[in-house]
Coordinates of C-alpha atoms in Angstrom, one line a residue:
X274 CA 173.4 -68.0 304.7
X275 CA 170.9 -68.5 307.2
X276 CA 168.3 -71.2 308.6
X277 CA 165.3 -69.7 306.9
X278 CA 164.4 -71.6 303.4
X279 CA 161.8 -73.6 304.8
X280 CA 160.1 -69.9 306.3
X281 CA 161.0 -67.6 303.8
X282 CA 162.1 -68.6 300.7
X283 CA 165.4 -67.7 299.0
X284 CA 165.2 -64.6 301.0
X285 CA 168.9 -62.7 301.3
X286 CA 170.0 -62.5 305.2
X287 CA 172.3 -60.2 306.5
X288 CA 175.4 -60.2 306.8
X289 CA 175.4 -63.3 304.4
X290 CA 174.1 -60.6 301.7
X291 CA 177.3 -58.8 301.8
X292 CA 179.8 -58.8 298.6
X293 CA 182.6 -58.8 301.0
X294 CA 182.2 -61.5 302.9
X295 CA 182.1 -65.4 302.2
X296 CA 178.4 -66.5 302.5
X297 CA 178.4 -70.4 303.4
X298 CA 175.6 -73.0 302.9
X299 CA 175.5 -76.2 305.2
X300 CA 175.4 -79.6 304.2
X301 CA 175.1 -83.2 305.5
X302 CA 177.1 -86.3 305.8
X303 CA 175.9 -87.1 302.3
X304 CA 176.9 -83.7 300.6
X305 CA 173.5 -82.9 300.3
X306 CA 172.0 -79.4 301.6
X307 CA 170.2 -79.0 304.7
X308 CA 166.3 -78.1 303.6
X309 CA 166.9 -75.3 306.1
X310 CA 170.1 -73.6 304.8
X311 CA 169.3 -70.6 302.5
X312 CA 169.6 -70.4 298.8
X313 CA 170.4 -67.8 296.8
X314 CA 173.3 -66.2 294.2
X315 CA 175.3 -64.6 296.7
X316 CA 176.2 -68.3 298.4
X317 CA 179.8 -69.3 297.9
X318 CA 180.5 -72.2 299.3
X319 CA 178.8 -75.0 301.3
X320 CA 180.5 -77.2 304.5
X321 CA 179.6 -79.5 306.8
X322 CA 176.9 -78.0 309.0
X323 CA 174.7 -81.2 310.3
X324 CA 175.0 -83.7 313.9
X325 CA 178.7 -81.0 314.3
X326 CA 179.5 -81.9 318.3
X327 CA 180.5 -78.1 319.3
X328 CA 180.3 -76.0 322.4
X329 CA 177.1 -75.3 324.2
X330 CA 175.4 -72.6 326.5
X331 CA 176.0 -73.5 330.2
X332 CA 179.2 -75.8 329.3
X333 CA 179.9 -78.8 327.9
X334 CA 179.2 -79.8 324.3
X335 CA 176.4 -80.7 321.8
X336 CA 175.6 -82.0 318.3
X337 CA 174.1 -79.1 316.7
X338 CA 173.2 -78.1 312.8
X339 CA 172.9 -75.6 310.9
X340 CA 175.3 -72.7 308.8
X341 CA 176.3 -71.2 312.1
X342 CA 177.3 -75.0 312.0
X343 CA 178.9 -75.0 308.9
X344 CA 180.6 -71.4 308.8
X345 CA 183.8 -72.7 311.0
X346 CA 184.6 -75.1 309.2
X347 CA 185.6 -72.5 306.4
X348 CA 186.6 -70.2 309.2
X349 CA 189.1 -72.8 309.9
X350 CA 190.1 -73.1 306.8
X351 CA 191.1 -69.3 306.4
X352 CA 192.9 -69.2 308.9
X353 CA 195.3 -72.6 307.4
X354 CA 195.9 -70.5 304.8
X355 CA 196.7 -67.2 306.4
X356 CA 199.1 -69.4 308.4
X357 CA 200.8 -71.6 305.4
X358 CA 201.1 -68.3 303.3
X359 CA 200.9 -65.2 305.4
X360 CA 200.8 -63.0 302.8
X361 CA 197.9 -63.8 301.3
X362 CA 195.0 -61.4 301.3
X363 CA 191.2 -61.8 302.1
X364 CA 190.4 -61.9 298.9
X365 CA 192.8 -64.6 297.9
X366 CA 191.7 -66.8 300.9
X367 CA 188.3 -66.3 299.0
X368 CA 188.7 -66.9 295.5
X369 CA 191.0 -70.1 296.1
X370 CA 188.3 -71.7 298.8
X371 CA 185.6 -70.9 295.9
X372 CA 188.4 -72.3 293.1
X373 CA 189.1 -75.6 295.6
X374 CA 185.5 -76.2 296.2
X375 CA 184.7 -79.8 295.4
X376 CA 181.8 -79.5 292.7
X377 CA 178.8 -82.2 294.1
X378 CA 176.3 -84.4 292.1
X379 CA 173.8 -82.3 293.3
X380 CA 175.1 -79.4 291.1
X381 CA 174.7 -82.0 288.0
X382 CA 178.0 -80.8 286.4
X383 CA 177.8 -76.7 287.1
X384 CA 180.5 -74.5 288.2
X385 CA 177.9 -72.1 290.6
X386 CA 174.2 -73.0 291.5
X387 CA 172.4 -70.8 294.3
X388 CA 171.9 -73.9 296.2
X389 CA 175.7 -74.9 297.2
X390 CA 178.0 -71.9 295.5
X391 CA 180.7 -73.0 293.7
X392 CA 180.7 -76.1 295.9
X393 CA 181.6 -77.9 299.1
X394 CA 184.9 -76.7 300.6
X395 CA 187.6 -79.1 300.2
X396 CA 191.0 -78.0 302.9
X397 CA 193.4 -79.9 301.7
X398 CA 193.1 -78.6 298.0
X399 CA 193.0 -75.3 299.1
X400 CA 196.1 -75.7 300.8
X401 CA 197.6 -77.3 297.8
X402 CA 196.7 -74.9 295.2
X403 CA 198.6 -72.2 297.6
X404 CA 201.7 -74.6 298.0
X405 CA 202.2 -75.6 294.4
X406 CA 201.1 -73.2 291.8
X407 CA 202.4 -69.9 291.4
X408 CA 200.0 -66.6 293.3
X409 CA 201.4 -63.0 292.3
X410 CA 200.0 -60.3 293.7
X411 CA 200.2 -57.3 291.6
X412 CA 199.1 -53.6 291.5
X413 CA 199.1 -50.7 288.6
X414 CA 198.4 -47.5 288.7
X415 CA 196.0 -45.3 286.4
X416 CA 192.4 -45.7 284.8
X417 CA 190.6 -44.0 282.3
X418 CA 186.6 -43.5 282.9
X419 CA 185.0 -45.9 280.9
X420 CA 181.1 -44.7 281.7
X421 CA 179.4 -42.3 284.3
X422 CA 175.9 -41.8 284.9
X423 CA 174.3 -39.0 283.8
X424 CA 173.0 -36.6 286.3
X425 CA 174.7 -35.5 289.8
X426 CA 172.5 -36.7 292.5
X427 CA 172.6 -36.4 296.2
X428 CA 174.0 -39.1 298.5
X429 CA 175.1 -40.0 301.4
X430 CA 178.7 -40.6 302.1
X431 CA 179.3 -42.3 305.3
X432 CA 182.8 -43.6 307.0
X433 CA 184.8 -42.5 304.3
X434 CA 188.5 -41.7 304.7
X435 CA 189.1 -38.0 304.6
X436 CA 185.6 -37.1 304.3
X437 CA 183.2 -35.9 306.8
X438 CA 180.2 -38.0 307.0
X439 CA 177.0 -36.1 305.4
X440 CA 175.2 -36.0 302.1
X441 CA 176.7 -34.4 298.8
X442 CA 176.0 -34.2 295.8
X443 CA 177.8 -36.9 293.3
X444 CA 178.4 -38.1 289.9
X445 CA 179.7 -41.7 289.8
X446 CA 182.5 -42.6 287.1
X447 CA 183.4 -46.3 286.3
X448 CA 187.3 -46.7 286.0
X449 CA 188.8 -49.2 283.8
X450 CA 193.0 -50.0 283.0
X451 CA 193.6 -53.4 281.1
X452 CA 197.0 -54.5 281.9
X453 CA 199.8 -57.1 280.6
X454 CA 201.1 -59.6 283.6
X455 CA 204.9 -58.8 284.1
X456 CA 205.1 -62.4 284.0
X457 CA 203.6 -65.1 281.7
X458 CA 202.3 -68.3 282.7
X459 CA 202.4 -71.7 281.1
X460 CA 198.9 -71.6 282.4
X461 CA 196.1 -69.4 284.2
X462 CA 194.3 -70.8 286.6
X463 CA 192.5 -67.5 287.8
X464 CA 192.7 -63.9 287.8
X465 CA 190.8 -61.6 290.6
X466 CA 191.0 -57.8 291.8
X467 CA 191.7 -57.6 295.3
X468 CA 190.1 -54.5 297.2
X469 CA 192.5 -53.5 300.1
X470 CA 194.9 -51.0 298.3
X471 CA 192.6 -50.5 295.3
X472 CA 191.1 -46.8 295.4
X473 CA 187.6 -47.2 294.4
X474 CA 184.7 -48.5 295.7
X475 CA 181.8 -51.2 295.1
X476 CA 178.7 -50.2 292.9
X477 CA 176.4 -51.8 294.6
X478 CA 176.4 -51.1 298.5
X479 CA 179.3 -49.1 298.3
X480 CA 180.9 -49.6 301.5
X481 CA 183.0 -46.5 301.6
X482 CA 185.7 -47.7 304.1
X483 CA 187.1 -50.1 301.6
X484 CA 188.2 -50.8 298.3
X485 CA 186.7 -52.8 295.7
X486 CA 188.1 -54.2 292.5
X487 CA 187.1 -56.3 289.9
X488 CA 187.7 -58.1 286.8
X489 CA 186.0 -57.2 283.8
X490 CA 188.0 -59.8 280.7
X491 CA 191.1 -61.7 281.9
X492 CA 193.1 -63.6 278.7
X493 CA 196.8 -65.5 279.0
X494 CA 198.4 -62.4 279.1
X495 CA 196.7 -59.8 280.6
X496 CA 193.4 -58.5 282.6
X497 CA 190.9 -55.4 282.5
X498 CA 189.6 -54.2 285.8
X499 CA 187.3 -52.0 287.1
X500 CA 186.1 -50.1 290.2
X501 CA 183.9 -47.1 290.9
X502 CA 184.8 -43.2 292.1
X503 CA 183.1 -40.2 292.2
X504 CA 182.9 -36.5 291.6
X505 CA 181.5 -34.3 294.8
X506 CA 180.3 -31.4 295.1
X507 CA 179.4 -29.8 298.5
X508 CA 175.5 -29.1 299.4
X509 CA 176.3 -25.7 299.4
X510 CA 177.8 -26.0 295.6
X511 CA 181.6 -25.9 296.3
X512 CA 183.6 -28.4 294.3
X513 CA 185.3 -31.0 295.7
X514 CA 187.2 -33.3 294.0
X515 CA 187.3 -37.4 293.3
X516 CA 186.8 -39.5 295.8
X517 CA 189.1 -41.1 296.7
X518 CA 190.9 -40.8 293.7
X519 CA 190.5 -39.1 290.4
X520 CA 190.4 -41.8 287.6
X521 CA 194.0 -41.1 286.5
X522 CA 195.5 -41.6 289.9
X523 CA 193.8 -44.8 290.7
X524 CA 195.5 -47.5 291.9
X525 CA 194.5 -51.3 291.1
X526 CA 195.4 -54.2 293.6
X527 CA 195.2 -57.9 292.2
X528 CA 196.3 -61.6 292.3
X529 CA 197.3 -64.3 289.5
X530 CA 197.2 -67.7 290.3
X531 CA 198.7 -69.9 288.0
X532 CA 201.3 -72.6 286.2
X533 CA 204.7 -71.6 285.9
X534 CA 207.8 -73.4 284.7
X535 CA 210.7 -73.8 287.1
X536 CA 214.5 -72.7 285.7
X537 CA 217.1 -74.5 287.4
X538 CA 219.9 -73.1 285.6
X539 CA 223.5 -72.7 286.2
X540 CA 223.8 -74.0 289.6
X541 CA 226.2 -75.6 291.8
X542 CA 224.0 -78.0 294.4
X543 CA 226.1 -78.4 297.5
X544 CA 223.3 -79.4 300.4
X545 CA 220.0 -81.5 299.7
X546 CA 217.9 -79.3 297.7
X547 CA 214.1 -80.4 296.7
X548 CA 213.2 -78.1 293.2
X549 CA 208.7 -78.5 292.7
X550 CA 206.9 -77.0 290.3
X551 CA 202.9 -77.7 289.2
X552 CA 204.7 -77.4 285.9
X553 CA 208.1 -77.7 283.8
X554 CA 211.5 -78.2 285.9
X555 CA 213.9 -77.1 283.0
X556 CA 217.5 -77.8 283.8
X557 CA 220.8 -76.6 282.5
X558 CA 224.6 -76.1 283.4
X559 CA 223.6 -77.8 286.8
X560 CA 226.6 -79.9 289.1
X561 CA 225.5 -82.2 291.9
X562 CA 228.6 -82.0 294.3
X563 CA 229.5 -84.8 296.1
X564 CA 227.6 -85.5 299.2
X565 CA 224.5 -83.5 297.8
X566 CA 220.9 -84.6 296.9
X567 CA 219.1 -83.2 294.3
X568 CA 215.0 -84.0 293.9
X569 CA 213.1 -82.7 291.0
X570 CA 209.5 -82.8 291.6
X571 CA 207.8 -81.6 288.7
X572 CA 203.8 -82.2 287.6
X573 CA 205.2 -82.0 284.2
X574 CA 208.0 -82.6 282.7
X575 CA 211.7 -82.9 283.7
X576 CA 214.0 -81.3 281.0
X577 CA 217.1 -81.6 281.0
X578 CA 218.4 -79.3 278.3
X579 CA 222.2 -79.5 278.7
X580 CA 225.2 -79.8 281.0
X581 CA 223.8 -81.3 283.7
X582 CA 226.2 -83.4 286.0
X583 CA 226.0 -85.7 289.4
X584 CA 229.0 -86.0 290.8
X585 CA 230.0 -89.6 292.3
X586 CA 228.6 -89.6 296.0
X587 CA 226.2 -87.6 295.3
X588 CA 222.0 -88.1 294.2
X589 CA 219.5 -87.3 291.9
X590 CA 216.3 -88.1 292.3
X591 CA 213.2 -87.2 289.6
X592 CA 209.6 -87.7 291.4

């Protein structure tokens, strides 16, 4: 975010003013934030960032302060994830460290405040919301143009993929698919678009080199997203296309993180098996051999719906 909110109030720095990055606040011992670290509604998250002992210029170490303080700590963090869960994307590291944030006093009860984002960063839920709770990551393909604006107008188009960098002249479209999950969950926790794979771009800033999605209405069963393309036409007046895509051919990336029940049916359980769900374990037609271990570790319920057997030499354990 920046040092700067004593010298130039809620001013946006760069590149904390980015949509694609995570923008990160610092605080002190006391959760509270530093009267230096930058405000404003582009903030995420806050972290540590005051007395940190760190590396210093000529060698040895130092206890310094600030956000450039505070940013590896959720540097860190990213990169737990990325390990415990390698397929997660960026944008699923940053939803779930905004989701995990701890909310402070000092944001008297809000979700968001442009003083410490959605909160102060909190590892090991982070790291627990990717371990027990369900993430899909999904894609469909094909939009429909919801609005465009009204006029061509000239624009630059720079570091986009299979088009030379120069001006043209564009009409931007706003493509929209709602979709049902192939899966239902006992409970939603989030839903987000995630921009690598998606073929659109952001509306503001575009940033032509990568994709942008986003959610528009999200409900139990199903999401509407957006993202932006465009219609070109050459200076010299010869049509070119969509870019990337026309609205048709669009392709949406995103994630679902939520609760889902655990089946355990028709099962022989030969070695020590350990079942965890953040929801229901529902169990049927299941035999514990002899010599196994089953543990059902379940944040709701255990249901044993029928046929279940443990053999004699065998255990069954419910957490």
């Amino acid at each position: 975010m920046g040092n700067h909110q004593l010298t130039h109030l809620d001013m946006v720095a760069y590149p904390a003013g980015f949509g694609n990055v995570i923008s990160v606040g610092a605080t002190d011992n006391n959760d509270i934030i530093r009267n230096s670290s930058a405000h404003g509604d582009h903030i995420d998250v806050t972290a540590p960032g005051e007395n940190i002992l760190s590396t210093y210029i000529g060698g040895g170490y130092d206890y310094l302060s600030g956000t450039s303080m505070a940013t590896p700590h959720v540097s860190g963090l990213a990169s737990l994830m990325k390990g415990f869960k390698n397929t997660l994307s960026n944008d699923d590291i940053e939803q779930i460290i905004r989701l995990s944030a701890d909310k402070l006093p000092a944001m008297n009860g809000a979700d968001f405040n442009n003083t410490y984002g959605f909160g102060r960063i909190n590892a090991s839920w982070a790291l627990e919301m990717v371990r027990c709770n369900m993430l899909r990551q999904w894609s469909a393909t094909g939009g429909a143009v919801y609005s465009s604006t009204s006029n061509f107008s000239s624009m630059a188009f720079l570091s986009a993929s299979g088009l030379s960098d120069g001006i043209y002249t564009a009409k931007r479209h706003e493509v929209r698919k709602t979709i049902t999950f192939p899966e239902q969950f006992a409970q939603i926790i989030s839903v987000w678009g995630r921009g690598i794979g998606t073929d659109g771009c952001n509306l503001a800033n575009p940033n032509f080199g990568e994709g942008f999605c986003e959610v528009v209405t999200s409900t139990a069963n199903s999401v509407t997203l957006r993202t932006y393309v465009y219609e070109l036409y050459s200076i010299s007046g010869a049509y070119l296309g969509y870019y990337p895509k026309a609205p048709a051919n669009v392709k949406f990336e995103y994630s679902v993180l939520g609760v889902m029940h655990v089946n355990l049916f028709n099962q022989i359980i030969t070695t020590n098996t350990t079942v965890t769900s953040c929801g229901d374990i529902n169990v049927q037609n299941v035999k514990v051999q002899n010599g196994a271990k089953l543990i059902l570790d379940a944040a709701g319920e255990v249901n044993i719906i029928s046929d279940f057997e443990v053999a004699l030499g065998s255990e069954f354990e419910i957490k």
